[in-house]
Amino acid sequence: MHHTFSHYRSLNPIRRWIRARACREHIELDWQFFQSEPEYKDQLAQAARVLGLDVAAIDYSTPAGGSVVLWEANPHFALHMWPFDVPAGPRRLKRRFRRYHDVIGDFFACLLQQSL
């Protein structure tokens, strides 16, 4: 979703608020996507394994035929810019990042259990 909202990005909070009003439909669709079950979970996990990655942010798209196209797998993704993301408030980014951090924490706890 980064690319969907990147043209609304600004360090100016007033400009972010004004731009957020212009993309309400995108925000709602983005939230619905975030709340849904992961698409192509097995294929994305397999792609990460094939690349030798335990954790990765994978960019993908889904053509009309129902297949999945993987664009990139980024093992060094960053979550630290969320206050400047557009629009952070309406997209509920604080809540999202708590969930991301919980998932990453669960992953590390699982790795720790496996090593014991």
JSON list of C-alpha atoms in Angstrom, two decimals:
[
{"chain": "A", "resi": 1, "resn": "MET", "atom": "CA", "xyz": [0.00, 0.00, 0.00]},
{"chain": "A", "resi": 2, "resn": "HIS", "atom": "CA", "xyz": [2.99, 2.28, 0.23]},
{"chain": "A", "resi": 3, "resn": "HIS", "atom": "CA", "xyz": [2.72, 3.16, -3.45]},
{"chain": "A", "resi": 4, "resn": "THR", "atom": "CA", "xyz": [-1.02, 3.85, -3.19]},
{"chain": "A", "resi": 5, "resn": "PHE", "atom": "CA", "xyz": [-0.45, 6.54, -0.60]},
{"chain": "A", "resi": 6, "resn": "SER", "atom": "CA", "xyz": [3.05, 7.80, -1.48]},
{"chain": "A", "resi": 7, "resn": "HIS", "atom": "CA", "xyz": [1.77, 10.79, -3.46]},
{"chain": "A", "resi": 8, "resn": "TYR", "atom": "CA", "xyz": [-0.01, 11.99, -0.30]},
{"chain": "A", "resi": 9, "resn": "ARG", "atom": "CA", "xyz": [3.19, 11.94, 1.78]},
{"chain": "A", "resi": 10, "resn": "SER", "atom": "CA", "xyz": [4.38, 15.09, 3.48]},
{"chain": "A", "resi": 11, "resn": "LEU", "atom": "CA", "xyz": [6.30, 16.11, 6.60]},
{"chain": "A", "resi": 12, "resn": "ASN", "atom": "CA", "xyz": [3.72, 18.89, 7.07]},
{"chain": "A", "resi": 13, "resn": "PRO", "atom": "CA", "xyz": [0.90, 17.57, 9.32]},
{"chain": "A", "resi": 14, "resn": "ILE", "atom": "CA", "xyz": [-1.66, 20.01, 7.89]},
{"chain": "A", "resi": 15, "resn": "ARG", "atom": "CA", "xyz": [-0.86, 18.95, 4.36]},
{"chain": "A", "resi": 16, "resn": "ARG", "atom": "CA", "xyz": [-1.13, 15.27, 5.43]},
{"chain": "A", "resi": 17, "resn": "TRP", "atom": "CA", "xyz": [-4.58, 15.95, 6.94]},
{"chain": "A", "resi": 18, "resn": "ILE", "atom": "CA", "xyz": [-5.81, 17.74, 3.80]},
{"chain": "A", "resi": 19, "resn": "ARG", "atom": "CA", "xyz": [-4.49, 15.00, 1.55]},
{"chain": "A", "resi": 20, "resn": "ALA", "atom": "CA", "xyz": [-6.01, 12.29, 3.76]},
{"chain": "A", "resi": 21, "resn": "ARG", "atom": "CA", "xyz": [-9.47, 13.67, 3.02]},
{"chain": "A", "resi": 22, "resn": "ALA", "atom": "CA", "xyz": [-8.83, 13.15, -0.70]},
{"chain": "A", "resi": 23, "resn": "CYS", "atom": "CA", "xyz": [-8.14, 9.43, -0.37]},
{"chain": "A", "resi": 24, "resn": "ARG", "atom": "CA", "xyz": [-10.88, 8.18, 1.97]},
{"chain": "A", "resi": 25, "resn": "GLU", "atom": "CA", "xyz": [-11.92, 5.37, -0.38]},
{"chain": "A", "resi": 26, "resn": "HIS", "atom": "CA", "xyz": [-8.32, 4.14, -0.61]},
{"chain": "A", "resi": 27, "resn": "ILE", "atom": "CA", "xyz": [-8.04, 4.27, 3.18]},
{"chain": "A", "resi": 28, "resn": "GLU", "atom": "CA", "xyz": [-11.14, 2.12, 3.64]},
{"chain": "A", "resi": 29, "resn": "LEU", "atom": "CA", "xyz": [-10.01, -0.43, 1.05]},
{"chain": "A", "resi": 30, "resn": "ASP", "atom": "CA", "xyz": [-6.55, -0.49, 2.64]},
{"chain": "A", "resi": 31, "resn": "TRP", "atom": "CA", "xyz": [-8.07, -1.16, 6.09]},
{"chain": "A", "resi": 32, "resn": "GLN", "atom": "CA", "xyz": [-10.26, -3.95, 4.71]},
{"chain": "A", "resi": 33, "resn": "PHE", "atom": "CA", "xyz": [-7.18, -5.55, 3.15]},
{"chain": "A", "resi": 34, "resn": "PHE", "atom": "CA", "xyz": [-5.23, -5.26, 6.40]},
{"chain": "A", "resi": 35, "resn": "GLN", "atom": "CA", "xyz": [-8.06, -6.88, 8.38]},
{"chain": "A", "resi": 36, "resn": "SER", "atom": "CA", "xyz": [-8.50, -9.79, 5.96]},
{"chain": "A", "resi": 37, "resn": "GLU", "atom": "CA", "xyz": [-6.81, -13.16, 6.15]},
{"chain": "A", "resi": 38, "resn": "PRO", "atom": "CA", "xyz": [-3.44, -13.21, 4.38]},
{"chain": "A", "resi": 39, "resn": "GLU", "atom": "CA", "xyz": [-3.69, -14.01, 0.70]},
{"chain": "A", "resi": 40, "resn": "TYR", "atom": "CA", "xyz": [-1.29, -16.56, -0.76]},
{"chain": "A", "resi": 41, "resn": "LYS", "atom": "CA", "xyz": [0.20, -17.26, 2.66]},
{"chain": "A", "resi": 42, "resn": "ASP", "atom": "CA", "xyz": [1.74, -20.59, 1.62]},
{"chain": "A", "resi": 43, "resn": "GLN", "atom": "CA", "xyz": [3.17, -19.25, -1.65]},
{"chain": "A", "resi": 44, "resn": "LEU", "atom": "CA", "xyz": [4.72, -16.23, 0.07]},
{"chain": "A", "resi": 45, "resn": "ALA", "atom": "CA", "xyz": [6.25, -18.39, 2.82]},
{"chain": "A", "resi": 46, "resn": "GLN", "atom": "CA", "xyz": [7.63, -20.76, 0.19]},
{"chain": "A", "resi": 47, "resn": "ALA", "atom": "CA", "xyz": [9.12, -17.85, -1.76]},
{"chain": "A", "resi": 48, "resn": "ALA", "atom": "CA", "xyz": [10.88, -16.62, 1.39]},
{"chain": "A", "resi": 49, "resn": "ARG", "atom": "CA", "xyz": [12.24, -20.12, 2.06]},
{"chain": "A", "resi": 50, "resn": "VAL", "atom": "CA", "xyz": [13.48, -20.48, -1.52]},
{"chain": "A", "resi": 51, "resn": "LEU", "atom": "CA", "xyz": [15.32, -17.17, -1.10]},
{"chain": "A", "resi": 52, "resn": "GLY", "atom": "CA", "xyz": [16.80, -18.39, 2.20]},
{"chain": "A", "resi": 53, "resn": "LEU", "atom": "CA", "xyz": [14.89, -15.80, 4.24]},
{"chain": "A", "resi": 54, "resn": "ASP", "atom": "CA", "xyz": [13.18, -16.36, 7.58]},
{"chain": "A", "resi": 55, "resn": "VAL", "atom": "CA", "xyz": [11.52, -12.91, 7.57]},
{"chain": "A", "resi": 56, "resn": "ALA", "atom": "CA", "xyz": [10.74, -10.66, 4.62]},
{"chain": "A", "resi": 57, "resn": "ALA", "atom": "CA", "xyz": [8.32, -8.02, 3.46]},
{"chain": "A", "resi": 58, "resn": "ILE", "atom": "CA", "xyz": [7.12, -9.32, 0.11]},
{"chain": "A", "resi": 59, "resn": "ASP", "atom": "CA", "xyz": [5.60, -7.05, -2.52]},
{"chain": "A", "resi": 60, "resn": "TYR", "atom": "CA", "xyz": [3.20, -8.87, -4.79]},
{"chain": "A", "resi": 61, "resn": "SER", "atom": "CA", "xyz": [0.23, -8.35, -7.05]},
{"chain": "A", "resi": 62, "resn": "THR", "atom": "CA", "xyz": [-2.70, -10.52, -8.10]},
{"chain": "A", "resi": 63, "resn": "PRO", "atom": "CA", "xyz": [-3.67, -10.48, -11.77]},
{"chain": "A", "resi": 64, "resn": "ALA", "atom": "CA", "xyz": [-7.31, -11.05, -12.72]},
{"chain": "A", "resi": 65, "resn": "GLY", "atom": "CA", "xyz": [-6.63, -14.75, -13.40]},
{"chain": "A", "resi": 66, "resn": "GLY", "atom": "CA", "xyz": [-6.12, -15.42, -9.69]},
{"chain": "A", "resi": 67, "resn": "SER", "atom": "CA", "xyz": [-2.39, -16.09, -9.73]},
{"chain": "A", "resi": 68, "resn": "VAL", "atom": "CA", "xyz": [0.20, -14.24, -7.70]},
{"chain": "A", "resi": 69, "resn": "VAL", "atom": "CA", "xyz": [3.19, -12.28, -9.04]},
{"chain": "A", "resi": 70, "resn": "LEU", "atom": "CA", "xyz": [6.03, -11.67, -6.57]},
{"chain": "A", "resi": 71, "resn": "TRP", "atom": "CA", "xyz": [7.89, -8.42, -7.17]},
{"chain": "A", "resi": 72, "resn": "GLU", "atom": "CA", "xyz": [10.45, -8.31, -4.39]},
{"chain": "A", "resi": 73, "resn": "ALA", "atom": "CA", "xyz": [11.27, -9.77, -1.01]},
{"chain": "A", "resi": 74, "resn": "ASN", "atom": "CA", "xyz": [12.85, -7.31, 1.36]},
{"chain": "A", "resi": 75, "resn": "PRO", "atom": "CA", "xyz": [14.53, -8.86, 4.43]},
{"chain": "A", "resi": 76, "resn": "HIS", "atom": "CA", "xyz": [15.55, -5.41, 5.74]},
{"chain": "A", "resi": 77, "resn": "PHE", "atom": "CA", "xyz": [12.20, -3.62, 5.78]},
{"chain": "A", "resi": 78, "resn": "ALA", "atom": "CA", "xyz": [11.66, -0.61, 8.02]},
{"chain": "A", "resi": 79, "resn": "LEU", "atom": "CA", "xyz": [8.65, 0.27, 10.13]},
{"chain": "A", "resi": 80, "resn": "HIS", "atom": "CA", "xyz": [10.04, 3.42, 11.70]},
{"chain": "A", "resi": 81, "resn": "MET", "atom": "CA", "xyz": [8.58, 6.07, 9.38]},
{"chain": "A", "resi": 82, "resn": "TRP", "atom": "CA", "xyz": [4.91, 5.55, 10.27]},
{"chain": "A", "resi": 83, "resn": "PRO", "atom": "CA", "xyz": [4.35, 8.98, 11.88]},
{"chain": "A", "resi": 84, "resn": "PHE", "atom": "CA", "xyz": [5.13, 10.60, 8.53]},
{"chain": "A", "resi": 85, "resn": "ASP", "atom": "CA", "xyz": [3.20, 8.13, 6.45]},
{"chain": "A", "resi": 86, "resn": "VAL", "atom": "CA", "xyz": [0.07, 9.42, 4.87]},
{"chain": "A", "resi": 87, "resn": "PRO", "atom": "CA", "xyz": [-2.42, 9.38, 6.38]},
{"chain": "A", "resi": 88, "resn": "ALA", "atom": "CA", "xyz": [-1.20, 7.79, 9.61]},
{"chain": "A", "resi": 89, "resn": "GLY", "atom": "CA", "xyz": [-4.26, 8.52, 11.76]},
{"chain": "A", "resi": 90, "resn": "PRO", "atom": "CA", "xyz": [-7.04, 7.42, 9.40]},
{"chain": "A", "resi": 91, "resn": "ARG", "atom": "CA", "xyz": [-5.05, 4.34, 8.36]},
{"chain": "A", "resi": 92, "resn": "ARG", "atom": "CA", "xyz": [-4.72, 3.37, 12.05]},
{"chain": "A", "resi": 93, "resn": "LEU", "atom": "CA", "xyz": [-0.98, 2.92, 11.67]},
{"chain": "A", "resi": 94, "resn": "LYS", "atom": "CA", "xyz": [-0.25, 2.81, 15.42]},
{"chain": "A", "resi": 95, "resn": "ARG", "atom": "CA", "xyz": [-2.58, -0.18, 15.69]},
{"chain": "A", "resi": 96, "resn": "ARG", "atom": "CA", "xyz": [-1.06, -1.80, 12.60]},
{"chain": "A", "resi": 97, "resn": "PHE", "atom": "CA", "xyz": [2.49, -1.43, 13.85]},
{"chain": "A", "resi": 98, "resn": "ARG", "atom": "CA", "xyz": [1.57, -2.93, 17.21]},
{"chain": "A", "resi": 99, "resn": "ARG", "atom": "CA", "xyz": [0.28, -5.93, 15.27]},
{"chain": "A", "resi": 100, "resn": "TYR", "atom": "CA", "xyz": [3.44, -6.07, 13.14]},
{"chain": "A", "resi": 101, "resn": "HIS", "atom": "CA", "xyz": [5.60, -5.94, 16.25]},
{"chain": "A", "resi": 102, "resn": "ASP", "atom": "CA", "xyz": [3.51, -8.68, 17.89]},
{"chain": "A", "resi": 103, "resn": "VAL", "atom": "CA", "xyz": [3.95, -10.92, 14.85]},
{"chain": "A", "resi": 104, "resn": "ILE", "atom": "CA", "xyz": [7.70, -10.29, 14.76]},
{"chain": "A", "resi": 105, "resn": "GLY", "atom": "CA", "xyz": [7.91, -10.95, 18.52]},
{"chain": "A", "resi": 106, "resn": "ASP", "atom": "CA", "xyz": [6.02, -14.23, 18.07]},
{"chain": "A", "resi": 107, "resn": "PHE", "atom": "CA", "xyz": [8.44, -15.19, 15.31]},
{"chain": "A", "resi": 108, "resn": "PHE", "atom": "CA", "xyz": [11.47, -14.60, 17.53]},
{"chain": "A", "resi": 109, "resn": "ALA", "atom": "CA", "xyz": [9.82, -16.47, 20.42]},
{"chain": "A", "resi": 110, "resn": "CYS", "atom": "CA", "xyz": [9.25, -19.42, 18.08]},
{"chain": "A", "resi": 111, "resn": "LEU", "atom": "CA", "xyz": [12.90, -19.33, 16.99]},
{"chain": "A", "resi": 112, "resn": "LEU", "atom": "CA", "xyz": [13.99, -19.28, 20.62]},
{"chain": "A", "resi": 113, "resn": "GLN", "atom": "CA", "xyz": [11.80, -22.28, 21.43]},
{"chain": "A", "resi": 114, "resn": "GLN", "atom": "CA", "xyz": [13.23, -24.19, 18.46]},
{"chain": "A", "resi": 115, "resn": "SER", "atom": "CA", "xyz": [16.80, -23.53, 19.61]},
{"chain": "A", "resi": 116, "resn": "LEU", "atom": "CA", "xyz": [16.22, -24.84, 23.14]}
]
